[in-house]
Short mmCIF file of N, CA and C in Angstrom, two decimals:
data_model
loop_
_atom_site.label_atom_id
_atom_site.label_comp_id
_atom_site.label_asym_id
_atom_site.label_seq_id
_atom_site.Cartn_x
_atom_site.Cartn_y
_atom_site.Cartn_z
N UNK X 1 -25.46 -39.99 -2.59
CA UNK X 1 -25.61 -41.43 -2.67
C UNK X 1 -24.54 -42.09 -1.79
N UNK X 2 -24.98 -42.85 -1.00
CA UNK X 2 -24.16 -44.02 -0.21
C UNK X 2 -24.28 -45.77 -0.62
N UNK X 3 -22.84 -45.72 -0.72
CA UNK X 3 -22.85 -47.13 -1.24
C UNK X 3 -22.32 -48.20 -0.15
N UNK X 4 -22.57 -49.11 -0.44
CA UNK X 4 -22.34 -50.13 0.63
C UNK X 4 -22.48 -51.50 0.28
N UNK X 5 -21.01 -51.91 -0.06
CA UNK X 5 -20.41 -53.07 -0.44
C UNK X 5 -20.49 -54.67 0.21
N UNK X 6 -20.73 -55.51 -0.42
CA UNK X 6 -20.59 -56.28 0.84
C UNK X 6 -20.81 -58.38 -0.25
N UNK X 7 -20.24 -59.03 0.04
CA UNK X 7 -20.39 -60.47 -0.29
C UNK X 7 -19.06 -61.16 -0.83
N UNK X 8 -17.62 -60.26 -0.31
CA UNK X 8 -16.95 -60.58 -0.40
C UNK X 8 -16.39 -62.09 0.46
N UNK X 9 -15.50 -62.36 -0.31
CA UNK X 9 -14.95 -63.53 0.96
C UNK X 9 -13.49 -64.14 0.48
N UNK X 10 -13.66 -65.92 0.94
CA UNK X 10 -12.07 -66.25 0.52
C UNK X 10 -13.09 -67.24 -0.49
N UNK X 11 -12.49 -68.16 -1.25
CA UNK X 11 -12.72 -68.84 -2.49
C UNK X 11 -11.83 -69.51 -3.17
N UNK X 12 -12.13 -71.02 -3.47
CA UNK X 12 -10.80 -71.31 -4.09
C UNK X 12 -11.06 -70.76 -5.76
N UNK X 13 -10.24 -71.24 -6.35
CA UNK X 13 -9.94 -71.17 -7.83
C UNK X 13 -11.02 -71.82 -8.46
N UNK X 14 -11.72 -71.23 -9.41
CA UNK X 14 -12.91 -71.94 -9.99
C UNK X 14 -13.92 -71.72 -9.62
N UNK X 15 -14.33 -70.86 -8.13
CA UNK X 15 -15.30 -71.09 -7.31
C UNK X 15 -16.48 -69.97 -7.62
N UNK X 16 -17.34 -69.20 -7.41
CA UNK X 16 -17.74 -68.28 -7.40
C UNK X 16 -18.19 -67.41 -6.43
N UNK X 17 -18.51 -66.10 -6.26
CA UNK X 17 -18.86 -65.35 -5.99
C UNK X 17 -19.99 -64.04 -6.34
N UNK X 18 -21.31 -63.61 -5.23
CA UNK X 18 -21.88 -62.71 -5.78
C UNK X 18 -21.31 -61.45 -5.07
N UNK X 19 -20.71 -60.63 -5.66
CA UNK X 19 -20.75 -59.35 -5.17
C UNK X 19 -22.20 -58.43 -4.77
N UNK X 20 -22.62 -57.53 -4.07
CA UNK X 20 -23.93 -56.54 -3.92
C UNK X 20 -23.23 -55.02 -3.39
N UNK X 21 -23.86 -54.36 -3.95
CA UNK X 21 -23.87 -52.64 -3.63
C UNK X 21 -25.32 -52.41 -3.70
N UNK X 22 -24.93 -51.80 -2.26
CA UNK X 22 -26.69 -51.26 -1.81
C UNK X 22 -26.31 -49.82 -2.03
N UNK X 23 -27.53 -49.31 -2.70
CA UNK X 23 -27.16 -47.54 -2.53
C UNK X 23 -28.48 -46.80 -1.56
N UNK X 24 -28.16 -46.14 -0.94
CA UNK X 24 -29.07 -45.34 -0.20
C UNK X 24 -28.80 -43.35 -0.89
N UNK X 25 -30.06 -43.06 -0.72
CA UNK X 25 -30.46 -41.88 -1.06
C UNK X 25 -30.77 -41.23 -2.45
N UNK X 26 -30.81 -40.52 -3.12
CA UNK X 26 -32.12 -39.89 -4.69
C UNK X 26 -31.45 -40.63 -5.37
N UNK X 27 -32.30 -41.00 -6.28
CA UNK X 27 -32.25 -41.37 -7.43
C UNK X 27 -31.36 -42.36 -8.24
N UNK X 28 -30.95 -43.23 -7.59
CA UNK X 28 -30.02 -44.33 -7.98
C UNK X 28 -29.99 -45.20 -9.36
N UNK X 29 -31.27 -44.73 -9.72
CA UNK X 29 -31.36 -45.46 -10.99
C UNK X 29 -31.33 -44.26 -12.09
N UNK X 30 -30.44 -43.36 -11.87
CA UNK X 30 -30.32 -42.18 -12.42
C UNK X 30 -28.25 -42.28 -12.68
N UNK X 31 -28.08 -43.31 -12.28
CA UNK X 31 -26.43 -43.40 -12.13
C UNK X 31 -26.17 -44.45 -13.01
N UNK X 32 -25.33 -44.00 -13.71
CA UNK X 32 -24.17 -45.42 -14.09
C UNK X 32 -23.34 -46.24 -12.78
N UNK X 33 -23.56 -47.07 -12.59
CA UNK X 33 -22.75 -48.18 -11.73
C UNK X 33 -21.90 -48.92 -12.51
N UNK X 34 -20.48 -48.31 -11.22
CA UNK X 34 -19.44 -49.71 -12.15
C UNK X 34 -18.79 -50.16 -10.42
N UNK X 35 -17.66 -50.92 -11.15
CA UNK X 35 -17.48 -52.03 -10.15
C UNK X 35 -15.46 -51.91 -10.75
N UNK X 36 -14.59 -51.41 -9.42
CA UNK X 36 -13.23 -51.62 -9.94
C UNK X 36 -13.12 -52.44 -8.93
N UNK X 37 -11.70 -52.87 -9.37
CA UNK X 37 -10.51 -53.48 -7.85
C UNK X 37 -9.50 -53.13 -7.89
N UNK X 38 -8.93 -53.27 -6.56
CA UNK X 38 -7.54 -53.19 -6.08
C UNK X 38 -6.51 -54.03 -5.57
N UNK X 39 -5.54 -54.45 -6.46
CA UNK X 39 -4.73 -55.82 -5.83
C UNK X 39 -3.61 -55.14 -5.32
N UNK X 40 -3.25 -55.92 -4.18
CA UNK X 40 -1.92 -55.49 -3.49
C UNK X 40 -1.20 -55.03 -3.44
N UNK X 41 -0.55 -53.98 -3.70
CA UNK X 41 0.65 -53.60 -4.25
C UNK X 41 -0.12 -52.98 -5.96
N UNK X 42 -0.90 -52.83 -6.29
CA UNK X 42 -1.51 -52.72 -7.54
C UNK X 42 -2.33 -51.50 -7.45
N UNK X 43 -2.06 -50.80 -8.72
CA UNK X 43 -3.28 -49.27 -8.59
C UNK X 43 -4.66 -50.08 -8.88
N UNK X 44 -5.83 -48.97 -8.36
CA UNK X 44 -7.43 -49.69 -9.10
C UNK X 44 -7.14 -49.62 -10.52
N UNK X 45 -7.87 -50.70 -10.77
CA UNK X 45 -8.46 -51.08 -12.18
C UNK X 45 -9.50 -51.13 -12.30
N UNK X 46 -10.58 -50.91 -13.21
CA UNK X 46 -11.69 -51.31 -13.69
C UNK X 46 -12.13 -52.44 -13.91
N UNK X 47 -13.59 -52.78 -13.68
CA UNK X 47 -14.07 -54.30 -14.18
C UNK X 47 -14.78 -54.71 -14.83
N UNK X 48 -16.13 -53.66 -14.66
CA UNK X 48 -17.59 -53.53 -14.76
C UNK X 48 -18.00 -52.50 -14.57
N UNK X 49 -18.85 -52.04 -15.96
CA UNK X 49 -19.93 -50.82 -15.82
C UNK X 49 -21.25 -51.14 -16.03
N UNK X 50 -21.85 -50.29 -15.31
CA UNK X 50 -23.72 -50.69 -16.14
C UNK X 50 -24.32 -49.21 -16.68
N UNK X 51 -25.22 -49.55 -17.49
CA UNK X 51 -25.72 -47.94 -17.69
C UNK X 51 -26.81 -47.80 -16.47
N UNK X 52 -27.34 -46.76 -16.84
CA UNK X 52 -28.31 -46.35 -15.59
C UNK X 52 -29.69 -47.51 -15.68
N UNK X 53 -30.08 -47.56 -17.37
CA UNK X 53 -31.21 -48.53 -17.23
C UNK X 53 -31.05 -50.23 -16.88
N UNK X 54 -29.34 -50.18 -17.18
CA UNK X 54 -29.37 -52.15 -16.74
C UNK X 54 -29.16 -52.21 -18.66
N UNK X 55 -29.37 -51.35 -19.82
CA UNK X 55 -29.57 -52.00 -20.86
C UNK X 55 -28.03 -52.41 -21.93
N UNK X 56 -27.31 -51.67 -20.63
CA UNK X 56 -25.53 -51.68 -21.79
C UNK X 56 -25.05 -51.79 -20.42
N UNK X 57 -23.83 -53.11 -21.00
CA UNK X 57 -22.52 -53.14 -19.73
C UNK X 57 -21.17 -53.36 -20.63
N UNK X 58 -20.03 -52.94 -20.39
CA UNK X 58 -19.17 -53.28 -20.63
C UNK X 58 -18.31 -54.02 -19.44
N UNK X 59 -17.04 -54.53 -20.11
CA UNK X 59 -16.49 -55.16 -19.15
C UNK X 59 -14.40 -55.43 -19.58
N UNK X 60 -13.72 -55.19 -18.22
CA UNK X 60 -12.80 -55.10 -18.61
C UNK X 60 -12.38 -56.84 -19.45
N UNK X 61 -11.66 -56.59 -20.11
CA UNK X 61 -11.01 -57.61 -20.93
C UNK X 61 -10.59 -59.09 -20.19
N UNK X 62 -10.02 -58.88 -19.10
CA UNK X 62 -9.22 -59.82 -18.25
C UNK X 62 -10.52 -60.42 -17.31
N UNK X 63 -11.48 -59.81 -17.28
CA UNK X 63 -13.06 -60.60 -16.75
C UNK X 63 -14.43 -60.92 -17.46
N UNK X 64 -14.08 -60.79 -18.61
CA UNK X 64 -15.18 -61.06 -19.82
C UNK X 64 -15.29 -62.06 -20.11
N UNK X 65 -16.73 -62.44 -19.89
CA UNK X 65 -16.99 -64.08 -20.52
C UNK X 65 -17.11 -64.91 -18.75
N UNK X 66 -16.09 -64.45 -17.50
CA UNK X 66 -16.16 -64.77 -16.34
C UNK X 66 -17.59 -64.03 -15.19
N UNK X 67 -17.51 -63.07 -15.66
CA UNK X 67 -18.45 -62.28 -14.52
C UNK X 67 -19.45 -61.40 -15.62
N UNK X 68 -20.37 -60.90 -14.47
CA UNK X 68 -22.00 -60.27 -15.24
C UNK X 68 -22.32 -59.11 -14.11
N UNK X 69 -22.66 -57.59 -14.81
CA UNK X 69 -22.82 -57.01 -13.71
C UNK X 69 -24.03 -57.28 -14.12
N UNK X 70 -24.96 -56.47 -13.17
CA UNK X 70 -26.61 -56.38 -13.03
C UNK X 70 -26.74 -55.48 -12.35
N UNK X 71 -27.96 -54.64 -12.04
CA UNK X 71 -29.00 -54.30 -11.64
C UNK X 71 -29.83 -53.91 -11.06
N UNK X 72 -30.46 -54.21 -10.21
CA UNK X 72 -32.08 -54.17 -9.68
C UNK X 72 -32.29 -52.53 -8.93
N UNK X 73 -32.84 -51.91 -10.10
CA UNK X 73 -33.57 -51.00 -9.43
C UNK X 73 -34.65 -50.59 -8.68
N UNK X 74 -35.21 -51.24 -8.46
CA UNK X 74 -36.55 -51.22 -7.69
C UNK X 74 -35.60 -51.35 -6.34
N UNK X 75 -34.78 -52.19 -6.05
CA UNK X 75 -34.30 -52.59 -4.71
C UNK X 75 -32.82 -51.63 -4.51
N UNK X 76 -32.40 -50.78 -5.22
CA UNK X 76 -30.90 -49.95 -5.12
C UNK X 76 -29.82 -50.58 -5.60
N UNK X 77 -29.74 -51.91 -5.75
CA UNK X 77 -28.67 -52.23 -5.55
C UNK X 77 -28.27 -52.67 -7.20
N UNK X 78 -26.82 -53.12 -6.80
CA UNK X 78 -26.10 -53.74 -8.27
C UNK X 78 -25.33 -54.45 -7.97
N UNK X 79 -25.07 -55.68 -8.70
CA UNK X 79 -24.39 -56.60 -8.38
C UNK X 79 -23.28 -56.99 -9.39
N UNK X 80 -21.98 -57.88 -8.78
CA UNK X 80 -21.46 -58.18 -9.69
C UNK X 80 -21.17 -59.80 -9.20
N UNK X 81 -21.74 -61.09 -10.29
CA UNK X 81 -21.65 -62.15 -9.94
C UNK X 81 -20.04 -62.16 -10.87
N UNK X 82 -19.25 -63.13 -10.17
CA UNK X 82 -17.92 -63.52 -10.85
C UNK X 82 -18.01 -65.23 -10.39
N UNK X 83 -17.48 -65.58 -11.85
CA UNK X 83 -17.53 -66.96 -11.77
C UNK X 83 -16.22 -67.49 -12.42
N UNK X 84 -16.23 -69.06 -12.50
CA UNK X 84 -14.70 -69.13 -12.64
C UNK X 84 -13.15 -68.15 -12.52
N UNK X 85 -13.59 -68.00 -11.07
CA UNK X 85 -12.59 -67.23 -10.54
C UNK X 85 -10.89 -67.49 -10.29
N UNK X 86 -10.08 -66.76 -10.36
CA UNK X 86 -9.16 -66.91 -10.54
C UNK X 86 -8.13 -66.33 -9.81
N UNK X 87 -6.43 -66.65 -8.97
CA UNK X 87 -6.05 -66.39 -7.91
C UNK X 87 -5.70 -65.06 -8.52
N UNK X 88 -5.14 -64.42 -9.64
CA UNK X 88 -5.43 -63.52 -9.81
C UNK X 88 -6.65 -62.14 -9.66
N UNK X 89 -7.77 -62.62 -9.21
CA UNK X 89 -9.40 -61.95 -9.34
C UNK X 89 -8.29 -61.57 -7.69
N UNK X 90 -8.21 -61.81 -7.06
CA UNK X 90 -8.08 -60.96 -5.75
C UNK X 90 -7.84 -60.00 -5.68
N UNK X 91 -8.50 -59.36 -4.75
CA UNK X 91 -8.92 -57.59 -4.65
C UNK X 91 -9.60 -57.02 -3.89
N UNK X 92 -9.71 -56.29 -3.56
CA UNK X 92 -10.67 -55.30 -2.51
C UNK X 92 -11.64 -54.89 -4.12
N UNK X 93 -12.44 -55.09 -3.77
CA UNK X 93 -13.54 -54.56 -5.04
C UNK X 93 -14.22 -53.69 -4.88
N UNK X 94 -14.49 -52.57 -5.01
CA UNK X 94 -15.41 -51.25 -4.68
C UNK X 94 -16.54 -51.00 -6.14
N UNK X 95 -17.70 -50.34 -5.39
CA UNK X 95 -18.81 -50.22 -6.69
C UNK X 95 -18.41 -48.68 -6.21
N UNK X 96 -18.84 -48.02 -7.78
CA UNK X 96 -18.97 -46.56 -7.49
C UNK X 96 -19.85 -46.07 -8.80
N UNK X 97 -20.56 -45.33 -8.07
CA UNK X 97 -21.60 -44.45 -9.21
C UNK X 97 -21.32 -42.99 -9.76
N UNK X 98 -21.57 -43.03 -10.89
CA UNK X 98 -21.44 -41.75 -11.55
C UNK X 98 -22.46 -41.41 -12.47
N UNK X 99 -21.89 -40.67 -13.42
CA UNK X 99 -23.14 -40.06 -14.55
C UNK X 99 -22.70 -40.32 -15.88
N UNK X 100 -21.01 -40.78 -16.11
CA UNK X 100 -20.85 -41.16 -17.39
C UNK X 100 -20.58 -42.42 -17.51
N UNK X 101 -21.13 -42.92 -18.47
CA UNK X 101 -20.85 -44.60 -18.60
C UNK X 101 -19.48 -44.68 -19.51
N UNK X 102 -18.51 -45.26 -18.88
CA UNK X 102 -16.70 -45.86 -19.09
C UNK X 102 -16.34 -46.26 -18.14
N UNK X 103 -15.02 -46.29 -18.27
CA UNK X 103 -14.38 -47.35 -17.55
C UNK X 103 -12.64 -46.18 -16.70
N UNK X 104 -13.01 -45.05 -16.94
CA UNK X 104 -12.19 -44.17 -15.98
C UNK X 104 -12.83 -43.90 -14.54
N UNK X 105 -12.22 -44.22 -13.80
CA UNK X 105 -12.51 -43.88 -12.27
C UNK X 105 -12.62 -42.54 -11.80
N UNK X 106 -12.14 -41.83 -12.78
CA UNK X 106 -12.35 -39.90 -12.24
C UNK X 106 -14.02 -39.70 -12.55
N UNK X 107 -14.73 -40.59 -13.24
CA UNK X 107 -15.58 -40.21 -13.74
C UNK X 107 -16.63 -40.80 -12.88
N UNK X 108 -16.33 -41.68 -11.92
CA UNK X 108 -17.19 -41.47 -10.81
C UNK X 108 -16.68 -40.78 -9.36
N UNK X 109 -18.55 -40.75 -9.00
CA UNK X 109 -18.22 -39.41 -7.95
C UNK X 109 -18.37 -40.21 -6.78
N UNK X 110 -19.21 -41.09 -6.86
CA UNK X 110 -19.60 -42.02 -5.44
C UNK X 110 -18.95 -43.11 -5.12
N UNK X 111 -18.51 -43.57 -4.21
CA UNK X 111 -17.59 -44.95 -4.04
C UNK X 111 -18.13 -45.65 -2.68
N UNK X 112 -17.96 -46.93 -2.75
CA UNK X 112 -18.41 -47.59 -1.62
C UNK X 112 -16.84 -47.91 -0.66
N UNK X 113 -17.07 -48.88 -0.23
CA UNK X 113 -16.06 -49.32 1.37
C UNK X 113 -15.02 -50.07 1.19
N UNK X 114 -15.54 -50.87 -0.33
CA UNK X 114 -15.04 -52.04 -0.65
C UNK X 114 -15.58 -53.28 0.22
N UNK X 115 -14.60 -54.33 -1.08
CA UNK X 115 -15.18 -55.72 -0.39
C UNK X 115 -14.24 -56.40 -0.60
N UNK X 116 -13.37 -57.45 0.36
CA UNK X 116 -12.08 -58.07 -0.02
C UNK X 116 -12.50 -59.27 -0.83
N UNK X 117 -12.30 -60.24 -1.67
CA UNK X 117 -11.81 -61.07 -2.01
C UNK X 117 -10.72 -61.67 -3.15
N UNK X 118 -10.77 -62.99 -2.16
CA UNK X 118 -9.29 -63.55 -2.02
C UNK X 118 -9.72 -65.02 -2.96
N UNK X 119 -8.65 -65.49 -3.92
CA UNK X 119 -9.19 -66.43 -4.53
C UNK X 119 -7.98 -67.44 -4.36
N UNK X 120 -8.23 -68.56 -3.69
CA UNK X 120 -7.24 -69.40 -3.39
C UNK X 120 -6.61 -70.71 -4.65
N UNK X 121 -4.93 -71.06 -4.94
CA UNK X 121 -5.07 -71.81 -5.67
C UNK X 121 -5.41 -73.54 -5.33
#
């Protein structure tokens, strides 16, 4: 599986953003998709998981209630919309697929390119 990140940008405070991960090659709707970031000077963290059907997501604590992952299998991809964003949310954001649904990063195998954004105050 190849992933491929992309709808990052700059943004002020409050503003929103849709994240997208396109996946190419078998069976994509056979994966758990999640969604970490990376701030500056900061190890990855987690944000967002989905199960394979779209029917369970969890979400880290510090973005709950702000952002929604999703979906669409018919088309590969999964998204993560983030809303009332915050200068904190800045990050290189990467989707990566695996086979167990949590929120540890060893536990996926696939990773995308990332996507920067920057949330201005």
């Amino acid at each position: 599986v190849q992933l491929q990140a992309s709808g990052g940008g700059l943004v002020q405070a409050g503003g929103f953003l849709r994240l997208s991960c396109a996946a190419s090659g078998r069976s994509f709707s056979s994966y758990v998709m999640g969604w970490f970031r990376q701030a500056p000077g900061k190890e990855r963290e987690f944000v967002a998981v989905i199960s394979s059907t779209g029917g369970s997501t969890y979400y880290a604590d510090s973005v709950k209630g702000r952002f929604t992952i999703s979906r669409d299998n018919a088309k590969n991809t999964v998204y993560l919309q983030m809303n009332s964003l915050k200068p904190e949310d800045t990050a290189v954001y990467y989707c990566a697929a695996g086979e167990i649904y949590g929120r540890s990063a060893e536990w996926y195998t696939y990773w995308g390119q990332g996507t920067l954004v920057t949330v201005s105050s």
